Amino acid sequence: MSLAERPLPTVQPPPVLWHRFVVGAAAEMLAVCASHPADVLKVRLQLTGEGNSAMRTLTAQDILRSGRGLAVNEGVRNGLYAGISASWSRQFVFSGLRHGLYGVLEHRWKQEFGSISLPGRTVCAVSSGCFAAVIANPTDVVLIRMQSDGHWPPEQRRRYSHIFDGLRQISRHEGVATLWRGCSPTVLRAALVTTSQIGTYEEVKHGLLRAGYAESFSLTMCCAMTSATVACLVTAPVDIVKTRIMNMQRDCGVSYKGPVDVVTRTLQQEGPLAFYKGLSATFLRLWPHTVLLWIGQEKIGAFLKSIDTAKTTAARGTIATGASR
């Protein structure tokens, strides 16, 4: 058999696990551009009636009043998009890590066991979410404070200019350890949101594909809406605890000893329904955010895959040319 007749060696495409890091961060950063105003509103509603037994639940009028105040009184930059730099930074670190590490862990799981089911996805989601939350906690602290700044009286506002100004001021005036304030509820929330978002999305998608449904925009929408709904309901109580403990100031307003103190006092003063304050804004934020996230992931992932395919095709062409000589 001549050299030209020999079968060409198979060229394996390069590892693409890094795609999940890039795709996760990029898609979340794009999605937050649309969902950020609802996130600011959610934070303000979570703080409304804090420690006030007369405001155990919020009415439609409370929600409209908060929304009108953000849009009219504070404006777009300082109200609706307060803390957008911190939000981008958080998504870059937290979402890039949780999506990327989930992909790595899922890949290793499949290598070890051949396939992965819901319990396996849960383990991967919890592990990646918790690790990412610890690393990204400083950006979360700055984000909550920038979003809630308009909630404080003018003389008590922190007035961070951007994410790096917030990190600098906190480190200088309160100590570096403050950047990890509220880390435990943040980690718990991250585990819940990563499990509910990624785990639910992947499980529903694989179930529909096995049932015979083809990859399509409607399938992506269905999976995204399902994962968003589960994430909203599961994470709302923990999100309240996280927001309140990160927002507090020691010398004014309501102050807490820790996450358990937040839970205890909120239950005593406002009742169990207080843990779902801002749920409407949470849905308003997470529904479009999750839909844009997964659509963005699918599109960006497909783009990166097409680049890898083109490189692989070019490599095979080079080998074929060399073999024919």
mmCIF file of C-alpha atoms in Angstrom:
data_model
loop_
_atom_site.group_PDB
_atom_site.id
_atom_site.type_symbol
_atom_site.label_atom_id
_atom_site.label_comp_id
_atom_site.label_asym_id
_atom_site.label_seq_id
_atom_site.Cartn_x
_atom_site.Cartn_y
_atom_site.Cartn_z
ATOM 1 C CA MET A 1 0.000 0.000 0.000
ATOM 2 C CA SER A 2 1.449 3.314 -1.078
ATOM 3 C CA LEU A 3 1.680 6.272 1.247
ATOM 4 C CA ALA A 4 -1.126 8.018 -0.600
ATOM 5 C CA GLU A 5 -3.432 5.008 -0.168
ATOM 6 C CA ARG A 6 -2.920 4.664 3.564
ATOM 7 C CA PRO A 7 -5.884 5.807 5.702
ATOM 8 C CA LEU A 8 -5.373 9.224 7.171
ATOM 9 C CA PRO A 9 -4.950 9.366 10.943
ATOM 10 C CA THR A 10 -7.911 10.755 12.781
ATOM 11 C CA VAL A 11 -7.309 14.298 13.990
ATOM 12 C CA GLN A 12 -8.984 14.823 17.351
ATOM 13 C CA PRO A 13 -10.347 18.295 17.959
ATOM 14 C CA PRO A 14 -8.666 20.179 20.808
ATOM 15 C CA PRO A 15 -10.305 20.058 24.243
ATOM 16 C CA VAL A 16 -13.208 22.473 24.445
ATOM 17 C CA LEU A 17 -13.876 22.463 28.184
ATOM 18 C CA TRP A 18 -12.673 26.064 28.344
ATOM 19 C CA HIS A 19 -15.625 26.969 26.142
ATOM 20 C CA ARG A 20 -17.936 26.605 29.143
ATOM 21 C CA PHE A 21 -15.977 29.240 31.096
ATOM 22 C CA VAL A 22 -16.081 31.738 28.231
ATOM 23 C CA VAL A 23 -19.647 30.994 27.192
ATOM 24 C CA GLY A 24 -20.951 31.108 30.776
ATOM 25 C CA ALA A 25 -19.351 34.459 31.563
ATOM 26 C CA ALA A 26 -20.198 36.094 28.227
ATOM 27 C CA ALA A 27 -23.826 34.944 28.158
ATOM 28 C CA GLU A 28 -24.487 36.035 31.750
ATOM 29 C CA MET A 29 -22.854 39.428 31.195
ATOM 30 C CA LEU A 30 -25.040 40.000 28.142
ATOM 31 C CA ALA A 31 -28.184 38.795 29.931
ATOM 32 C CA VAL A 32 -27.638 41.090 32.903
ATOM 33 C CA CYS A 33 -27.736 44.121 30.608
ATOM 34 C CA ALA A 34 -31.473 43.475 30.230
ATOM 35 C CA SER A 35 -32.270 42.060 33.668
ATOM 36 C CA HIS A 36 -30.309 44.492 35.884
ATOM 37 C CA PRO A 37 -33.144 47.018 36.478
ATOM 38 C CA ALA A 38 -35.366 44.211 37.797
ATOM 39 C CA ASP A 39 -32.493 43.051 40.007
ATOM 40 C CA VAL A 40 -32.162 46.532 41.532
ATOM 41 C CA LEU A 41 -35.919 46.599 42.136
ATOM 42 C CA LYS A 42 -35.730 43.159 43.755
ATOM 43 C CA VAL A 43 -33.049 44.333 46.201
ATOM 44 C CA ARG A 44 -35.034 47.448 47.127
ATOM 45 C CA LEU A 45 -38.189 45.374 47.759
ATOM 46 C CA GLN A 46 -36.243 42.884 49.872
ATOM 47 C CA LEU A 47 -35.205 45.774 52.130
ATOM 48 C CA THR A 48 -38.635 47.420 52.242
ATOM 49 C CA GLY A 49 -40.196 47.105 55.684
ATOM 50 C CA GLU A 50 -37.057 45.539 57.149
ATOM 51 C CA GLY A 51 -37.681 45.008 60.864
ATOM 52 C CA ASN A 52 -41.184 46.521 60.583
ATOM 53 C CA SER A 53 -43.911 44.187 61.820
ATOM 54 C CA ALA A 54 -46.519 46.350 60.076
ATOM 55 C CA MET A 55 -45.064 45.444 56.657
ATOM 56 C CA ARG A 56 -45.071 41.659 56.687
ATOM 57 C CA THR A 57 -45.913 41.533 52.987
ATOM 58 C CA LEU A 58 -45.718 43.987 50.122
ATOM 59 C CA THR A 59 -48.658 45.262 48.117
ATOM 60 C CA ALA A 60 -48.815 46.131 44.424
ATOM 61 C CA GLN A 61 -48.687 49.786 45.486
ATOM 62 C CA ASP A 62 -45.383 49.198 47.323
ATOM 63 C CA ILE A 63 -43.912 47.587 44.219
ATOM 64 C CA LEU A 64 -45.099 50.393 41.948
ATOM 65 C CA ARG A 65 -43.817 53.024 44.376
ATOM 66 C CA SER A 66 -40.353 51.451 44.429
ATOM 67 C CA GLY A 67 -40.265 51.066 40.663
ATOM 68 C CA ARG A 68 -41.397 54.645 40.094
ATOM 69 C CA GLY A 69 -38.798 55.922 42.541
ATOM 70 C CA LEU A 70 -36.014 54.113 40.700
ATOM 71 C CA ALA A 71 -37.076 55.254 37.250
ATOM 72 C CA VAL A 72 -38.211 58.812 37.997
ATOM 73 C CA ASN A 73 -36.365 60.002 41.093
ATOM 74 C CA GLU A 74 -33.021 58.220 40.690
ATOM 75 C CA GLY A 75 -32.911 57.859 36.919
ATOM 76 C CA VAL A 76 -31.331 55.273 34.668
ATOM 77 C CA ARG A 77 -27.691 55.462 35.717
ATOM 78 C CA ASN A 78 -28.067 55.887 39.485
ATOM 79 C CA GLY A 79 -31.335 53.996 39.830
ATOM 80 C CA LEU A 80 -32.239 51.347 37.279
ATOM 81 C CA TYR A 81 -28.612 50.549 36.454
ATOM 82 C CA ALA A 82 -27.036 51.245 39.839
ATOM 83 C CA GLY A 83 -24.138 48.841 40.332
ATOM 84 C CA ILE A 84 -23.959 47.602 36.736
ATOM 85 C CA SER A 85 -20.126 47.507 36.823
ATOM 86 C CA ALA A 86 -20.269 45.288 39.919
ATOM 87 C CA SER A 87 -22.884 43.120 38.228
ATOM 88 C CA TRP A 88 -20.695 42.599 35.153
ATOM 89 C CA SER A 89 -17.716 41.805 37.387
ATOM 90 C CA ARG A 90 -19.740 39.339 39.425
ATOM 91 C CA GLN A 91 -21.039 37.563 36.330
ATOM 92 C CA PHE A 92 -17.545 37.411 34.841
ATOM 93 C CA VAL A 93 -16.115 35.729 37.947
ATOM 94 C CA PHE A 94 -19.056 33.813 39.431
ATOM 95 C CA SER A 95 -20.842 32.710 36.280
ATOM 96 C CA GLY A 96 -17.673 31.979 34.342
ATOM 97 C CA LEU A 97 -16.473 29.725 37.147
ATOM 98 C CA ARG A 98 -19.766 27.982 37.917
ATOM 99 C CA HIS A 99 -20.584 27.195 34.283
ATOM 100 C CA GLY A 100 -16.991 26.301 33.427
ATOM 101 C CA LEU A 101 -16.377 24.107 36.460
ATOM 102 C CA TYR A 102 -19.742 22.424 35.957
ATOM 103 C CA GLY A 103 -18.632 21.474 32.435
ATOM 104 C CA VAL A 104 -15.316 20.118 33.708
ATOM 105 C CA LEU A 105 -16.928 18.087 36.496
ATOM 106 C CA GLU A 106 -19.658 16.775 34.203
ATOM 107 C CA HIS A 107 -17.019 15.698 31.667
ATOM 108 C CA ARG A 108 -14.999 13.859 34.323
ATOM 109 C CA TRP A 109 -18.149 12.217 35.683
ATOM 110 C CA LYS A 110 -19.016 10.862 32.238
ATOM 111 C CA GLN A 111 -15.463 9.580 31.832
ATOM 112 C CA GLU A 112 -15.683 7.711 35.131
ATOM 113 C CA PHE A 113 -19.257 6.390 34.974
ATOM 114 C CA GLY A 114 -20.160 6.514 31.284
ATOM 115 C CA SER A 115 -23.215 8.747 31.724
ATOM 116 C CA ILE A 116 -24.652 11.280 34.138
ATOM 117 C CA SER A 117 -28.105 11.479 35.737
ATOM 118 C CA LEU A 118 -29.861 14.087 37.891
ATOM 119 C CA PRO A 119 -27.996 13.152 41.141
ATOM 120 C CA GLY A 120 -24.683 13.444 39.277
ATOM 121 C CA ARG A 121 -25.655 16.801 37.831
ATOM 122 C CA THR A 122 -26.665 17.964 41.302
ATOM 123 C CA VAL A 123 -23.250 17.057 42.715
ATOM 124 C CA CYS A 124 -21.482 18.861 39.872
ATOM 125 C CA ALA A 125 -23.748 21.918 40.183
ATOM 126 C CA VAL A 126 -23.387 22.236 43.965
ATOM 127 C CA SER A 127 -19.601 21.828 43.843
ATOM 128 C CA SER A 128 -19.078 24.359 41.058
ATOM 129 C CA GLY A 129 -21.600 26.831 42.473
ATOM 130 C CA CYS A 130 -20.154 26.827 45.992
ATOM 131 C CA PHE A 131 -16.565 27.266 44.831
ATOM 132 C CA ALA A 132 -17.522 30.091 42.462
ATOM 133 C CA ALA A 133 -19.534 31.865 45.183
ATOM 134 C CA VAL A 134 -16.611 31.969 47.616
ATOM 135 C CA ILE A 135 -14.289 33.460 44.991
ATOM 136 C CA ALA A 136 -16.864 36.001 43.764
ATOM 137 C CA ASN A 137 -18.246 37.085 47.162
ATOM 138 C CA PRO A 138 -16.422 40.482 47.190
ATOM 139 C CA THR A 139 -18.129 41.474 43.947
ATOM 140 C CA ASP A 140 -21.466 40.416 45.446
ATOM 141 C CA VAL A 141 -20.980 42.635 48.504
ATOM 142 C CA VAL A 142 -20.199 45.676 46.337
ATOM 143 C CA LEU A 143 -23.111 44.865 44.016
ATOM 144 C CA ILE A 144 -25.694 44.706 46.824
ATOM 145 C CA ARG A 145 -24.413 47.929 48.361
ATOM 146 C CA MET A 146 -24.460 49.833 45.078
ATOM 147 C CA GLN A 147 -27.964 48.601 44.235
ATOM 148 C CA SER A 148 -29.334 49.455 47.676
ATOM 149 C CA ASP A 149 -27.559 52.798 48.127
ATOM 150 C CA GLY A 150 -30.641 54.821 47.179
ATOM 151 C CA HIS A 151 -32.548 53.011 49.928
ATOM 152 C CA TRP A 152 -30.465 54.825 52.575
ATOM 153 C CA PRO A 153 -30.895 58.484 53.601
ATOM 154 C CA PRO A 154 -28.497 60.750 51.619
ATOM 155 C CA GLU A 155 -26.128 61.253 54.567
ATOM 156 C CA GLN A 156 -25.725 57.487 55.083
ATOM 157 C CA ARG A 157 -25.081 56.475 51.477
ATOM 158 C CA ARG A 158 -21.786 54.839 50.528
ATOM 159 C CA ARG A 159 -21.627 56.302 47.009
ATOM 160 C CA TYR A 160 -19.261 53.794 45.394
ATOM 161 C CA SER A 161 -18.370 55.007 41.896
ATOM 162 C CA HIS A 162 -17.744 51.545 40.445
ATOM 163 C CA ILE A 163 -16.721 48.027 41.423
ATOM 164 C CA PHE A 164 -13.057 48.864 42.041
ATOM 165 C CA ASP A 165 -13.928 51.935 44.116
ATOM 166 C CA GLY A 166 -16.229 49.772 46.212
ATOM 167 C CA LEU A 167 -13.554 47.119 46.762
ATOM 168 C CA ARG A 168 -11.033 49.820 47.702
ATOM 169 C CA GLN A 169 -13.326 51.620 50.147
ATOM 170 C CA ILE A 170 -14.462 48.443 51.872
ATOM 171 C CA SER A 171 -10.885 47.183 52.238
ATOM 172 C CA ARG A 172 -9.674 50.533 53.574
ATOM 173 C CA HIS A 173 -12.500 51.434 55.979
ATOM 174 C CA GLU A 174 -13.949 48.070 57.043
ATOM 175 C CA GLY A 175 -11.164 45.579 56.417
ATOM 176 C CA VAL A 176 -10.628 42.928 53.758
ATOM 177 C CA ALA A 177 -12.647 40.380 55.759
ATOM 178 C CA THR A 178 -15.792 42.466 55.141
ATOM 179 C CA LEU A 179 -15.543 41.538 51.465
ATOM 180 C CA TRP A 180 -16.583 38.034 52.513
ATOM 181 C CA ARG A 181 -19.475 39.187 54.712
ATOM 182 C CA GLY A 182 -22.535 37.038 54.093
ATOM 183 C CA CYS A 183 -20.444 34.343 52.460
ATOM 184 C CA SER A 184 -22.429 31.455 53.958
ATOM 185 C CA PRO A 185 -25.848 32.501 52.559
ATOM 186 C CA THR A 186 -24.118 33.421 49.299
ATOM 187 C CA VAL A 187 -22.634 29.934 49.028
ATOM 188 C CA LEU A 188 -25.975 28.337 49.897
ATOM 189 C CA ARG A 189 -27.767 30.491 47.343
ATOM 190 C CA ALA A 190 -25.128 29.687 44.727
ATOM 191 C CA ALA A 191 -25.560 25.964 45.321
ATOM 192 C CA LEU A 192 -29.331 26.306 45.010
ATOM 193 C CA VAL A 193 -29.342 28.579 41.965
ATOM 194 C CA THR A 194 -26.688 26.545 40.145
ATOM 195 C CA THR A 195 -28.503 23.290 40.877
ATOM 196 C CA SER A 196 -31.898 24.679 39.935
ATOM 197 C CA GLN A 197 -30.706 26.563 36.838
ATOM 198 C CA ILE A 198 -28.081 24.284 35.318
ATOM 199 C CA GLY A 199 -29.344 20.999 36.740
ATOM 200 C CA THR A 200 -32.981 21.642 35.805
ATOM 201 C CA TYR A 201 -32.094 22.994 32.356
ATOM 202 C CA GLU A 202 -29.832 20.074 31.479
ATOM 203 C CA GLU A 203 -32.225 17.448 32.873
ATOM 204 C CA VAL A 204 -35.293 18.880 31.105
ATOM 205 C CA LYS A 205 -33.366 19.314 27.859
ATOM 206 C CA HIS A 206 -32.009 15.761 27.876
ATOM 207 C CA GLY A 207 -35.458 14.439 28.753
ATOM 208 C CA LEU A 208 -37.086 16.261 25.842
ATOM 209 C CA LEU A 209 -34.362 15.181 23.423
ATOM 210 C CA ARG A 210 -34.766 11.552 24.505
ATOM 211 C CA ALA A 211 -38.512 11.923 24.001
ATOM 212 C CA GLY A 212 -37.893 12.780 20.361
ATOM 213 C CA TYR A 213 -38.004 16.584 20.342
ATOM 214 C CA ALA A 214 -35.466 18.266 18.077
ATOM 215 C CA GLU A 215 -33.073 21.055 19.031
ATOM 216 C CA SER A 216 -34.967 24.296 18.448
ATOM 217 C CA PHE A 217 -35.612 27.767 19.807
ATOM 218 C CA SER A 218 -38.887 26.625 21.401
ATOM 219 C CA LEU A 219 -37.127 23.749 23.177
ATOM 220 C CA THR A 220 -34.493 26.159 24.551
ATOM 221 C CA MET A 221 -37.240 28.545 25.707
ATOM 222 C CA CYS A 222 -39.129 25.738 27.455
ATOM 223 C CA CYS A 223 -36.031 24.521 29.281
ATOM 224 C CA ALA A 224 -34.986 28.069 30.215
ATOM 225 C CA MET A 225 -38.400 29.060 31.605
ATOM 226 C CA THR A 226 -38.602 25.850 33.622
ATOM 227 C CA SER A 227 -35.164 26.341 35.162
ATOM 228 C CA ALA A 228 -35.911 30.021 35.892
ATOM 229 C CA THR A 229 -39.162 29.221 37.695
ATOM 230 C CA VAL A 230 -37.520 26.573 39.870
ATOM 231 C CA ALA A 231 -34.600 28.909 40.649
ATOM 232 C CA CYS A 232 -36.910 31.774 41.710
ATOM 233 C CA LEU A 233 -38.894 29.685 44.170
ATOM 234 C CA VAL A 234 -35.894 27.882 45.636
ATOM 235 C CA THR A 235 -33.534 30.821 46.117
ATOM 236 C CA ALA A 236 -35.855 33.646 47.253
ATOM 237 C CA PRO A 237 -35.586 33.056 51.053
ATOM 238 C CA VAL A 238 -31.792 32.727 50.994
ATOM 239 C CA ASP A 239 -31.535 35.788 48.762
ATOM 240 C CA ILE A 240 -33.359 37.867 51.388
ATOM 241 C CA VAL A 241 -30.825 36.832 54.044
ATOM 242 C CA LYS A 242 -27.882 37.554 51.743
ATOM 243 C CA THR A 243 -29.162 40.991 50.726
ATOM 244 C CA ARG A 244 -29.907 42.169 54.255
ATOM 245 C CA ILE A 245 -26.630 41.064 55.801
ATOM 246 C CA MET A 246 -24.521 42.540 52.989
ATOM 247 C CA ASN A 247 -26.448 45.829 52.991
ATOM 248 C CA MET A 248 -26.310 46.513 56.744
ATOM 249 C CA GLN A 249 -24.260 49.274 58.367
ATOM 250 C CA ARG A 250 -22.981 48.793 61.911
ATOM 251 C CA ASP A 251 -23.636 52.350 63.074
ATOM 252 C CA CYS A 252 -27.070 52.966 61.540
ATOM 253 C CA GLY A 253 -30.144 51.146 60.351
ATOM 254 C CA VAL A 254 -30.880 47.491 61.138
ATOM 255 C CA SER A 255 -27.780 45.508 62.100
ATOM 256 C CA TYR A 256 -27.402 41.728 62.406
ATOM 257 C CA LYS A 257 -24.973 39.408 64.163
ATOM 258 C CA GLY A 258 -25.017 36.908 61.323
ATOM 259 C CA PRO A 259 -27.238 34.922 58.922
ATOM 260 C CA VAL A 260 -29.031 33.049 61.710
ATOM 261 C CA ASP A 261 -29.875 36.376 63.363
ATOM 262 C CA VAL A 262 -31.347 37.602 60.065
ATOM 263 C CA VAL A 263 -33.571 34.526 59.825
ATOM 264 C CA THR A 264 -34.667 34.691 63.471
ATOM 265 C CA ARG A 265 -35.474 38.408 63.550
ATOM 266 C CA THR A 266 -37.180 38.381 60.170
ATOM 267 C CA LEU A 267 -39.428 35.536 61.292
ATOM 268 C CA GLN A 268 -40.236 37.256 64.586
ATOM 269 C CA GLN A 269 -40.801 40.764 63.234
ATOM 270 C CA GLU A 270 -42.144 40.214 59.717
ATOM 271 C CA GLY A 271 -43.286 36.591 59.543
ATOM 272 C CA PRO A 272 -42.421 33.769 57.090
ATOM 273 C CA LEU A 273 -43.872 35.521 54.033
ATOM 274 C CA ALA A 274 -41.191 38.196 54.401
ATOM 275 C CA PHE A 275 -38.719 35.731 52.932
ATOM 276 C CA TYR A 276 -40.581 36.083 49.648
ATOM 277 C CA LYS A 277 -40.561 39.874 49.536
ATOM 278 C CA GLY A 278 -39.557 40.941 46.065
ATOM 279 C CA LEU A 279 -40.573 37.598 44.541
ATOM 280 C CA SER A 280 -42.419 39.362 41.721
ATOM 281 C CA ALA A 281 -39.260 41.312 40.864
ATOM 282 C CA THR A 282 -37.256 38.094 41.160
ATOM 283 C CA PHE A 283 -39.459 36.516 38.495
ATOM 284 C CA LEU A 284 -39.273 39.714 36.455
ATOM 285 C CA ARG A 285 -35.499 39.490 36.589
ATOM 286 C CA LEU A 286 -34.830 35.759 36.394
ATOM 287 C CA TRP A 287 -37.269 34.809 33.627
ATOM 288 C CA PRO A 288 -35.781 37.052 30.901
ATOM 289 C CA HIS A 289 -32.278 36.656 32.367
ATOM 290 C CA THR A 290 -32.376 32.867 32.227
ATOM 291 C CA VAL A 291 -33.914 32.817 28.763
ATOM 292 C CA LEU A 292 -31.257 35.226 27.461
ATOM 293 C CA LEU A 293 -28.570 33.261 29.321
ATOM 294 C CA TRP A 294 -29.363 29.916 27.721
ATOM 295 C CA ILE A 295 -30.051 31.337 24.279
ATOM 296 C CA GLY A 296 -26.769 33.233 24.520
ATOM 297 C CA GLN A 297 -24.950 30.109 25.666
ATOM 298 C CA GLU A 298 -26.336 28.086 22.774
ATOM 299 C CA LYS A 299 -25.379 30.768 20.210
ATOM 300 C CA ILE A 300 -21.920 31.568 21.605
ATOM 301 C CA GLY A 301 -21.212 27.873 22.149
ATOM 302 C CA ALA A 302 -22.203 27.092 18.560
ATOM 303 C CA PHE A 303 -19.939 29.898 17.332
ATOM 304 C CA LEU A 304 -16.926 28.584 19.264
ATOM 305 C CA LYS A 305 -17.691 25.041 18.092
ATOM 306 C CA SER A 306 -17.769 26.215 14.470
ATOM 307 C CA ILE A 307 -14.310 27.757 14.926
ATOM 308 C CA ASP A 308 -12.990 24.458 16.322
ATOM 309 C CA THR A 309 -14.596 22.553 13.439
ATOM 310 C CA ALA A 310 -12.962 24.870 10.922
ATOM 311 C CA LYS A 311 -9.567 24.371 12.580
ATOM 312 C CA THR A 312 -10.035 20.585 12.577
ATOM 313 C CA THR A 313 -11.014 20.603 8.909
ATOM 314 C CA ALA A 314 -7.990 22.722 8.056
ATOM 315 C CA ALA A 315 -5.709 20.345 9.998
ATOM 316 C CA ARG A 316 -7.109 17.341 8.151
ATOM 317 C CA GLY A 317 -6.564 19.130 4.854
ATOM 318 C CA THR A 318 -2.939 19.790 5.758
ATOM 319 C CA ILE A 319 -2.393 16.123 6.652
ATOM 320 C CA ALA A 320 -4.079 14.984 3.433
ATOM 321 C CA THR A 321 -1.870 17.307 1.384
ATOM 322 C CA GLY A 322 1.261 16.039 3.091
ATOM 323 C CA ALA A 323 0.246 12.397 2.662
ATOM 324 C CA SER A 324 -0.393 12.785 -1.057
ATOM 325 C CA ARG A 325 3.075 14.163 -1.745
#
